[in-house]
Short mmCIF file of C-alpha atoms in Angstrom, two decimals:
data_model
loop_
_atom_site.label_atom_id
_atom_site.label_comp_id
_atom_site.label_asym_id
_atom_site.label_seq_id
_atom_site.Cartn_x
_atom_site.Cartn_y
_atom_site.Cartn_z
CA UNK A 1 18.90 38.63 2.45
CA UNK A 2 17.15 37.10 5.49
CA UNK A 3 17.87 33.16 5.88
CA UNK A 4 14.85 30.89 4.43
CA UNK A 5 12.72 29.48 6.94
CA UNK A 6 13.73 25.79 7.76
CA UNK A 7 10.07 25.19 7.67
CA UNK A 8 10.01 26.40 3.70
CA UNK A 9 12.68 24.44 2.61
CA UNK A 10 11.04 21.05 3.91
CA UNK A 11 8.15 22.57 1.91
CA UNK A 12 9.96 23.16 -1.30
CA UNK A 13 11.15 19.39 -0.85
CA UNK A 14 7.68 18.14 -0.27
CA UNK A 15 6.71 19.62 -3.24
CA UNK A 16 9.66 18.18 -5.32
CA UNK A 17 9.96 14.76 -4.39
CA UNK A 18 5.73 14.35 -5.93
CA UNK A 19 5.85 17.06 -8.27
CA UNK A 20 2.30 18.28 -6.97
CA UNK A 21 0.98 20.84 -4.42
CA UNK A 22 -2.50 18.84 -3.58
CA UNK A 23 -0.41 15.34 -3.25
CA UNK A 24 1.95 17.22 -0.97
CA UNK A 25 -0.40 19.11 1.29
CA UNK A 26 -2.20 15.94 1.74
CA UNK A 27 0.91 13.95 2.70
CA UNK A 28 1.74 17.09 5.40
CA UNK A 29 -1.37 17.58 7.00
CA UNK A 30 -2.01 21.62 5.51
CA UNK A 31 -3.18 23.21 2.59
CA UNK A 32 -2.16 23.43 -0.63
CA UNK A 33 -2.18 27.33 -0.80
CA UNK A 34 0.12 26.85 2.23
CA UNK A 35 2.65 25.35 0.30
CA UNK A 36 2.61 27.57 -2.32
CA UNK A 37 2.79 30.68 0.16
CA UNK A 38 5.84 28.92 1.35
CA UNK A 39 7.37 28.20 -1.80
CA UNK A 40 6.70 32.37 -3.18
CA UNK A 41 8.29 32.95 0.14
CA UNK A 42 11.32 30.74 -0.14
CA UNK A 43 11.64 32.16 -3.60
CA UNK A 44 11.12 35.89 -2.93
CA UNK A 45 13.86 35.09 -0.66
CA UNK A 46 16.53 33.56 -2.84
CA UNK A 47 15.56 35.89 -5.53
CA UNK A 48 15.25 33.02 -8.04
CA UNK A 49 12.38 30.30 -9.20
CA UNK A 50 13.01 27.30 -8.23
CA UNK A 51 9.56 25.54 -9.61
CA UNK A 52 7.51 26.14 -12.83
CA UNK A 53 4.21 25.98 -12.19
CA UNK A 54 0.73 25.11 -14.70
CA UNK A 55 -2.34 24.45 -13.68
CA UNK A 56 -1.22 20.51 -14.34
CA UNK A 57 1.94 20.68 -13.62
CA UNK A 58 4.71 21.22 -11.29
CA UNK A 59 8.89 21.19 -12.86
CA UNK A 60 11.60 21.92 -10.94
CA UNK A 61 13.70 24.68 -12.43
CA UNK A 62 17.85 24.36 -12.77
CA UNK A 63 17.89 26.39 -9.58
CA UNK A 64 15.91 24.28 -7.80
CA UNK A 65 17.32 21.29 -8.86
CA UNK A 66 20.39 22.10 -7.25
CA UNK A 67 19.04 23.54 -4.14
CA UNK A 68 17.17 19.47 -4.06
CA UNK A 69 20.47 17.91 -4.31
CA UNK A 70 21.96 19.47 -1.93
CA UNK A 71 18.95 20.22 0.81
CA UNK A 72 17.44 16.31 0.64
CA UNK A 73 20.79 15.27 2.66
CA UNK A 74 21.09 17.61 4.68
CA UNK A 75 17.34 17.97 5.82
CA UNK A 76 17.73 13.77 6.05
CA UNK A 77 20.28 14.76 8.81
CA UNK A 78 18.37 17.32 10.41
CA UNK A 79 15.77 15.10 10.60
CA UNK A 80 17.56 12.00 11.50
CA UNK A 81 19.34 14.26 14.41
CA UNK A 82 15.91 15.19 16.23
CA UNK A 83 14.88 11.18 15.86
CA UNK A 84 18.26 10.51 17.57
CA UNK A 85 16.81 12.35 20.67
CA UNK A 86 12.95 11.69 19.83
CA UNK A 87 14.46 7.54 20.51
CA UNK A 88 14.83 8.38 24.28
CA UNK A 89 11.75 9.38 25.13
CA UNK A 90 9.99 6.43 27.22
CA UNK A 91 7.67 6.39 24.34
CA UNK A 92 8.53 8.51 21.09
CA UNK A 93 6.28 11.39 18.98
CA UNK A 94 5.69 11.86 15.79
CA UNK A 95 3.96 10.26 12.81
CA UNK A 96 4.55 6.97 10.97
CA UNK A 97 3.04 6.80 7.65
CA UNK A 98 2.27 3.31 5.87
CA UNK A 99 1.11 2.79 2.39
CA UNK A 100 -0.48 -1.14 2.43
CA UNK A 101 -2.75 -2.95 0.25
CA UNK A 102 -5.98 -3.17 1.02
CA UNK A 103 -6.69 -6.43 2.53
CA UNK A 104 -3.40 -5.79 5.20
CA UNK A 105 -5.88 -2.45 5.91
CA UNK A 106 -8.69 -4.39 6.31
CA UNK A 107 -7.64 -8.39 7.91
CA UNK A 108 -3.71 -7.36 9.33
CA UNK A 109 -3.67 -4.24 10.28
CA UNK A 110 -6.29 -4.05 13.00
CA UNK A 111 -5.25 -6.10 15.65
CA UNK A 112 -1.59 -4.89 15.31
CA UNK A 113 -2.69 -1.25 15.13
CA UNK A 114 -4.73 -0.81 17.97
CA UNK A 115 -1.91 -2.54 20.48
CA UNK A 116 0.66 -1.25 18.95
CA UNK A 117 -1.27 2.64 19.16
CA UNK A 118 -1.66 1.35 22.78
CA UNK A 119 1.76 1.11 23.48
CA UNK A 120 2.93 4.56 22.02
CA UNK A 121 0.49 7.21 22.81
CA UNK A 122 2.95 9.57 21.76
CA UNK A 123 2.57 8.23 17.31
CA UNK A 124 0.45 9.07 14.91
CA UNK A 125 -0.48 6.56 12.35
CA UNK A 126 -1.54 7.67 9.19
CA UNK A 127 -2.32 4.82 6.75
CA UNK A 128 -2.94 5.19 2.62
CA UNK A 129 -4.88 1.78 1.10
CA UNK A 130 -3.30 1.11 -2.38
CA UNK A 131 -3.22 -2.11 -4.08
CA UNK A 132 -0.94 -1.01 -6.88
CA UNK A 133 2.71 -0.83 -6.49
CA UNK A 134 4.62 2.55 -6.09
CA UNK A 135 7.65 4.60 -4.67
CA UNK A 136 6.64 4.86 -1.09
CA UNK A 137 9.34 7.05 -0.29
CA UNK A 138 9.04 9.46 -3.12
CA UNK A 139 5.44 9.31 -2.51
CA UNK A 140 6.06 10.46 1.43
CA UNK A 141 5.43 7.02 3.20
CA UNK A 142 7.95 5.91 5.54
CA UNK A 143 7.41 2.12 4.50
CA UNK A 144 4.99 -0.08 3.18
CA UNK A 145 3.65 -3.28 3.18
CA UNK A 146 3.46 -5.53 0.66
CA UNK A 147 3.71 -9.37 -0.17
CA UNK A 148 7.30 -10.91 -1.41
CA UNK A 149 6.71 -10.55 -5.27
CA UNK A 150 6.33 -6.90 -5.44
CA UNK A 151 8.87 -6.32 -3.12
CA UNK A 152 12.17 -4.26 -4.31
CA UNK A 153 15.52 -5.66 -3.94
CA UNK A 154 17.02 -2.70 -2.51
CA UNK A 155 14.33 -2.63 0.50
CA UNK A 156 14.46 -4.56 3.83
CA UNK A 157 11.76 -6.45 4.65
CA UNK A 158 10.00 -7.47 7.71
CA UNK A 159 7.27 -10.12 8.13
CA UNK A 160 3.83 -8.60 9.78
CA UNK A 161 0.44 -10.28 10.40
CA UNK A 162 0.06 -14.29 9.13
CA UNK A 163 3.23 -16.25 7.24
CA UNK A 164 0.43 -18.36 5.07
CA UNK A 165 -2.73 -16.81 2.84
CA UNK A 166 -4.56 -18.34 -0.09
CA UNK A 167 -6.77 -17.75 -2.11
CA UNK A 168 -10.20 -18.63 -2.31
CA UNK A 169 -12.57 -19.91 -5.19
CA UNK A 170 -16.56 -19.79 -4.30
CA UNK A 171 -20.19 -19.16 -5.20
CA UNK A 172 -23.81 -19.34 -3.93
CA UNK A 173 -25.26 -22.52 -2.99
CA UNK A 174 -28.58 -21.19 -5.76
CA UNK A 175 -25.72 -20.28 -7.56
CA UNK A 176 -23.91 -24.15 -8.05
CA UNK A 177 -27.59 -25.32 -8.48
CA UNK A 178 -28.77 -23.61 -11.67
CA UNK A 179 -25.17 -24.12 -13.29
CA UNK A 180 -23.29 -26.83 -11.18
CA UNK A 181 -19.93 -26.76 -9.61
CA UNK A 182 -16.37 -26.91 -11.98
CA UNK A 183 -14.39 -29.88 -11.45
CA UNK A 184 -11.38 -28.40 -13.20
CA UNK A 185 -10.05 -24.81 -13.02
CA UNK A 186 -10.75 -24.85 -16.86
CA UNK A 187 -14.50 -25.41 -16.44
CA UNK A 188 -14.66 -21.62 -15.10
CA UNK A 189 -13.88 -20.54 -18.61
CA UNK A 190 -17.55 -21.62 -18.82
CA UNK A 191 -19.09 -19.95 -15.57
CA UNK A 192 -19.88 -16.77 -15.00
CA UNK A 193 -17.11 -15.09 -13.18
CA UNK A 194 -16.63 -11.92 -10.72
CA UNK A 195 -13.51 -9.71 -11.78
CA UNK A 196 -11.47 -7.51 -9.85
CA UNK A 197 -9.85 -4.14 -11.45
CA UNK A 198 -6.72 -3.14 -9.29
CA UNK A 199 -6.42 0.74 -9.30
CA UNK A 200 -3.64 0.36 -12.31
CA UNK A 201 -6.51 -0.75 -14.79
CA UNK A 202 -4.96 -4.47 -14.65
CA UNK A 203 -7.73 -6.80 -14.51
CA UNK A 204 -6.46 -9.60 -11.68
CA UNK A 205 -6.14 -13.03 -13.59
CA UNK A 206 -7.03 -16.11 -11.61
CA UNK A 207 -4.32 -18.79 -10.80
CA UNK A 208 -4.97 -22.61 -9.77
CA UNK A 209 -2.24 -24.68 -8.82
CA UNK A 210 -1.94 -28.17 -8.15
CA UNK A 211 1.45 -30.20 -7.70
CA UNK A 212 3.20 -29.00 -10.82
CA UNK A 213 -0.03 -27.85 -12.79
CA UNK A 214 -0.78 -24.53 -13.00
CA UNK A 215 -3.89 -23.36 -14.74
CA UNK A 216 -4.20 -18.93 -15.06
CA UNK A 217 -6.65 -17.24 -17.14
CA UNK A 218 -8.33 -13.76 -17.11
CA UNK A 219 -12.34 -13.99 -15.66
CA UNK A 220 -15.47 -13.35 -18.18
CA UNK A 221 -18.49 -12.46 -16.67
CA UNK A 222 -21.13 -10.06 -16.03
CA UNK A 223 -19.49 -8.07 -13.14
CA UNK A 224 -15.96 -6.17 -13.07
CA UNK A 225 -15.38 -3.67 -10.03
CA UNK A 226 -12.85 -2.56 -8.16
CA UNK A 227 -14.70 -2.53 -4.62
CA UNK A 228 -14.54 -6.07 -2.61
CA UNK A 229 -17.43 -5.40 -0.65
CA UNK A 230 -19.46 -5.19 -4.25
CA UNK A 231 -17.87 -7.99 -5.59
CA UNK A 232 -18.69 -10.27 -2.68
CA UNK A 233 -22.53 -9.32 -2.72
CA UNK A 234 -22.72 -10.30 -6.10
CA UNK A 235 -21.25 -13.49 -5.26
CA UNK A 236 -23.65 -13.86 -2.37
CA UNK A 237 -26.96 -13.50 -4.37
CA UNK A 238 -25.92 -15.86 -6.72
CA UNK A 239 -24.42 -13.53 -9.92
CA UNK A 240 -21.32 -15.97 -10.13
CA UNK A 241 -18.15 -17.04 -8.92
CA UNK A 242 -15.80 -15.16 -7.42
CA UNK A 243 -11.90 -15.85 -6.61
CA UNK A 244 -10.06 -13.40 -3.79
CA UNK A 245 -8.56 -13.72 -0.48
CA UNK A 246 -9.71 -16.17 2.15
CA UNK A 247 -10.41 -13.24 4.80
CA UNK A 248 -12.32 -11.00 2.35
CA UNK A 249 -14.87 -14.58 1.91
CA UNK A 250 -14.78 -15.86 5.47
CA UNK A 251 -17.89 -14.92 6.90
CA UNK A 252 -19.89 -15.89 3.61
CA UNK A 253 -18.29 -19.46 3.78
CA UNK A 254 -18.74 -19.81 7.30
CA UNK A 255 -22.38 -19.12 7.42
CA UNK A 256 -23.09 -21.16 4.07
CA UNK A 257 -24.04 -17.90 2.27
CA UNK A 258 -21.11 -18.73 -0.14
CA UNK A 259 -20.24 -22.27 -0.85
CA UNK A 260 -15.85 -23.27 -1.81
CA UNK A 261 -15.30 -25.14 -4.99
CA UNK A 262 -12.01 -26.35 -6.32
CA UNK A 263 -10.29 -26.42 -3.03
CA UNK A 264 -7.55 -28.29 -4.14
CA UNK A 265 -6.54 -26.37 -6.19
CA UNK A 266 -6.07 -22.97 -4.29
CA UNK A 267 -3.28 -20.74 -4.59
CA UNK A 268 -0.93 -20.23 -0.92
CA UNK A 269 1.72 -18.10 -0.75
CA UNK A 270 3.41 -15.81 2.11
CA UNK A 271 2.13 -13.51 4.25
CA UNK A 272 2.97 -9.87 3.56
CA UNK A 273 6.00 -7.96 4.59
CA UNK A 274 6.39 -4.48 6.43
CA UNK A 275 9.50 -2.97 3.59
CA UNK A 276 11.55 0.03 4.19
CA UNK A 277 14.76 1.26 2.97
CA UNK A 278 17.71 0.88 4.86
CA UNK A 279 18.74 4.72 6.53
CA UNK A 280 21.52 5.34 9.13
CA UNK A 281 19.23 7.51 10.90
CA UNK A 282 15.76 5.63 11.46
CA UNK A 283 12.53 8.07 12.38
CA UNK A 284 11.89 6.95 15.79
CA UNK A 285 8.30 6.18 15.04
CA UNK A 286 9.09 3.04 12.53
CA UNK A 287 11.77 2.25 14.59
CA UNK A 288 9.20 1.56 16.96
CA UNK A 289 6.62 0.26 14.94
CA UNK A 290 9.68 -2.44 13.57
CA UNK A 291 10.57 -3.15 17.18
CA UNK A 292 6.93 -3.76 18.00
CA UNK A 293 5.86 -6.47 15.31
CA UNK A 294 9.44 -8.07 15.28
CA UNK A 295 8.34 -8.45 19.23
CA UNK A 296 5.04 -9.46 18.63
#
């Protein structure tokens, strides 16, 4: 029996660690029938299945459980082995791949990006916009960003892009005049509010706080989406209020096409946090991407 291919065991633990071909493939960069080539090869070689396969699913047989336990470490020290020597180079290779919410893609990640891109000609960035919380590592990411509550314990995390956000409450100026402005958080239980659907299915509740009242409810109105840029036209010709991050409002409220209301009473809390789990062996690219925002 020939050796397997070091190339189709990284495949067969591609596959494993999302239990999908198409999630896999798009996390690698190749096709889906690649992987499965290389996983029919791997097998033919081995003489034994090591994944059960429906048109739904993907299990990993006994077989192939055992060949994941013992292949993830050992392909973790291949790997960290050629980042050892990748962190010489003057400026290293590869590709770093972030999983961030969607207004760090859109407000933080910019700036940062294109310097940091810049400075490392040698990285490829790949970033994945997801507002809802997941396993970035058994998803494929190498870290994520994300802001202090959803953060896991067992992660170490970095600030990136501003320390202070808030939230903004707002509407049209025709808006305000046909049905005048709250004075209270609780007088938007009788306004017609703009909702927000994360990914999940959780419609996002609205939270006021002042001193040591706190007012949280969940938004009626005539508009639920899941796309800012929709939700902030609506705002602008007038449909209702709407309640989101400052940045995703800013323009609106600095040309008067959206007016604030309840300022007061606006939610701040910390800027987000880069997050990765601690490794002895680092890939050089988010060692370099760390370096560069602790740096900047």
């Amino acid at each position: 029996m020939n050796d397997p291919d070091l190339s189709d065991l990284s495949a067969f633990m591609a596959v494993t660690e999302v239990r999908s071909f198409r999630a896999a493939a798009r996390l690698r960069g190749v096709s889906a029938s690649a992987l499965s080539e290389a996983i029919r090869r791997l097998e033919a070689r081995l003489g034994v299945r090591l994944l059960n396969r429906t048109t739904r699913s993907v299990t990993v047989t006994e077989a192939g459980q055992r060949l994941m336990e013992r292949l993830g470490p050992a392909l973790g020290e291949i790997a960290g082995a050629l980042d050892a020597v990748n962190s010489f180079r003057d400026s290293p290779t590869g590709t770093l791949r972030l999983n961030v919410p969607t207004i760090v893609a859109m407000h933080v990640l910019p700036p940062i990006v294109t310097r940091f891109l810049a400075a490392h000609p040698g990285i490829t960035l790949e970033v994945v916009s997801n507002d809802t919380f997941i396993d970035v590592l058994a998803a494929g990411f190498d870290a994520g960003i994300r802001y202090d509550e959803r953060l896991e314990r067992d992660m170490i995390a970095v600030p990136i892009g501003p320390r202070t956000q808030h939230f903004v409450a707002a509407a049209s100026p025709a808006y305000f005049d046909t049905h005048g402005r709250p004075e209270h958080p609780r007088d938007l239980l009788e306004h017609a509010c703009i909702g927000h659907r994360f990914a999940s299915g959780v419609l996002a509740a609205w939270n006021f706080v002042r001193g040591d009242e706190q007012v949280r409810f969940t938004p009626q109105g005539p508009l639920v989406a899941s796309v800012i840029e929709l939700e902030v036209a609506a705002a602008t010709a007038g449909l209702g209020v709407i309640h989101t991050f400052d940045e995703f409002l800013r323009p609106q409220l600095d040309s008067g096409a959206l007016v604030p209301v309840l300022e007061d009473w606006w939610e701040h809390f910390s800027g987000p946090f880069l997050y990765y789990q601690s490794r002895t062996h680092m890939p050089a690219p988010l060692r370099a991407f760390i370096d560069f925002i602790k740096a900047s």
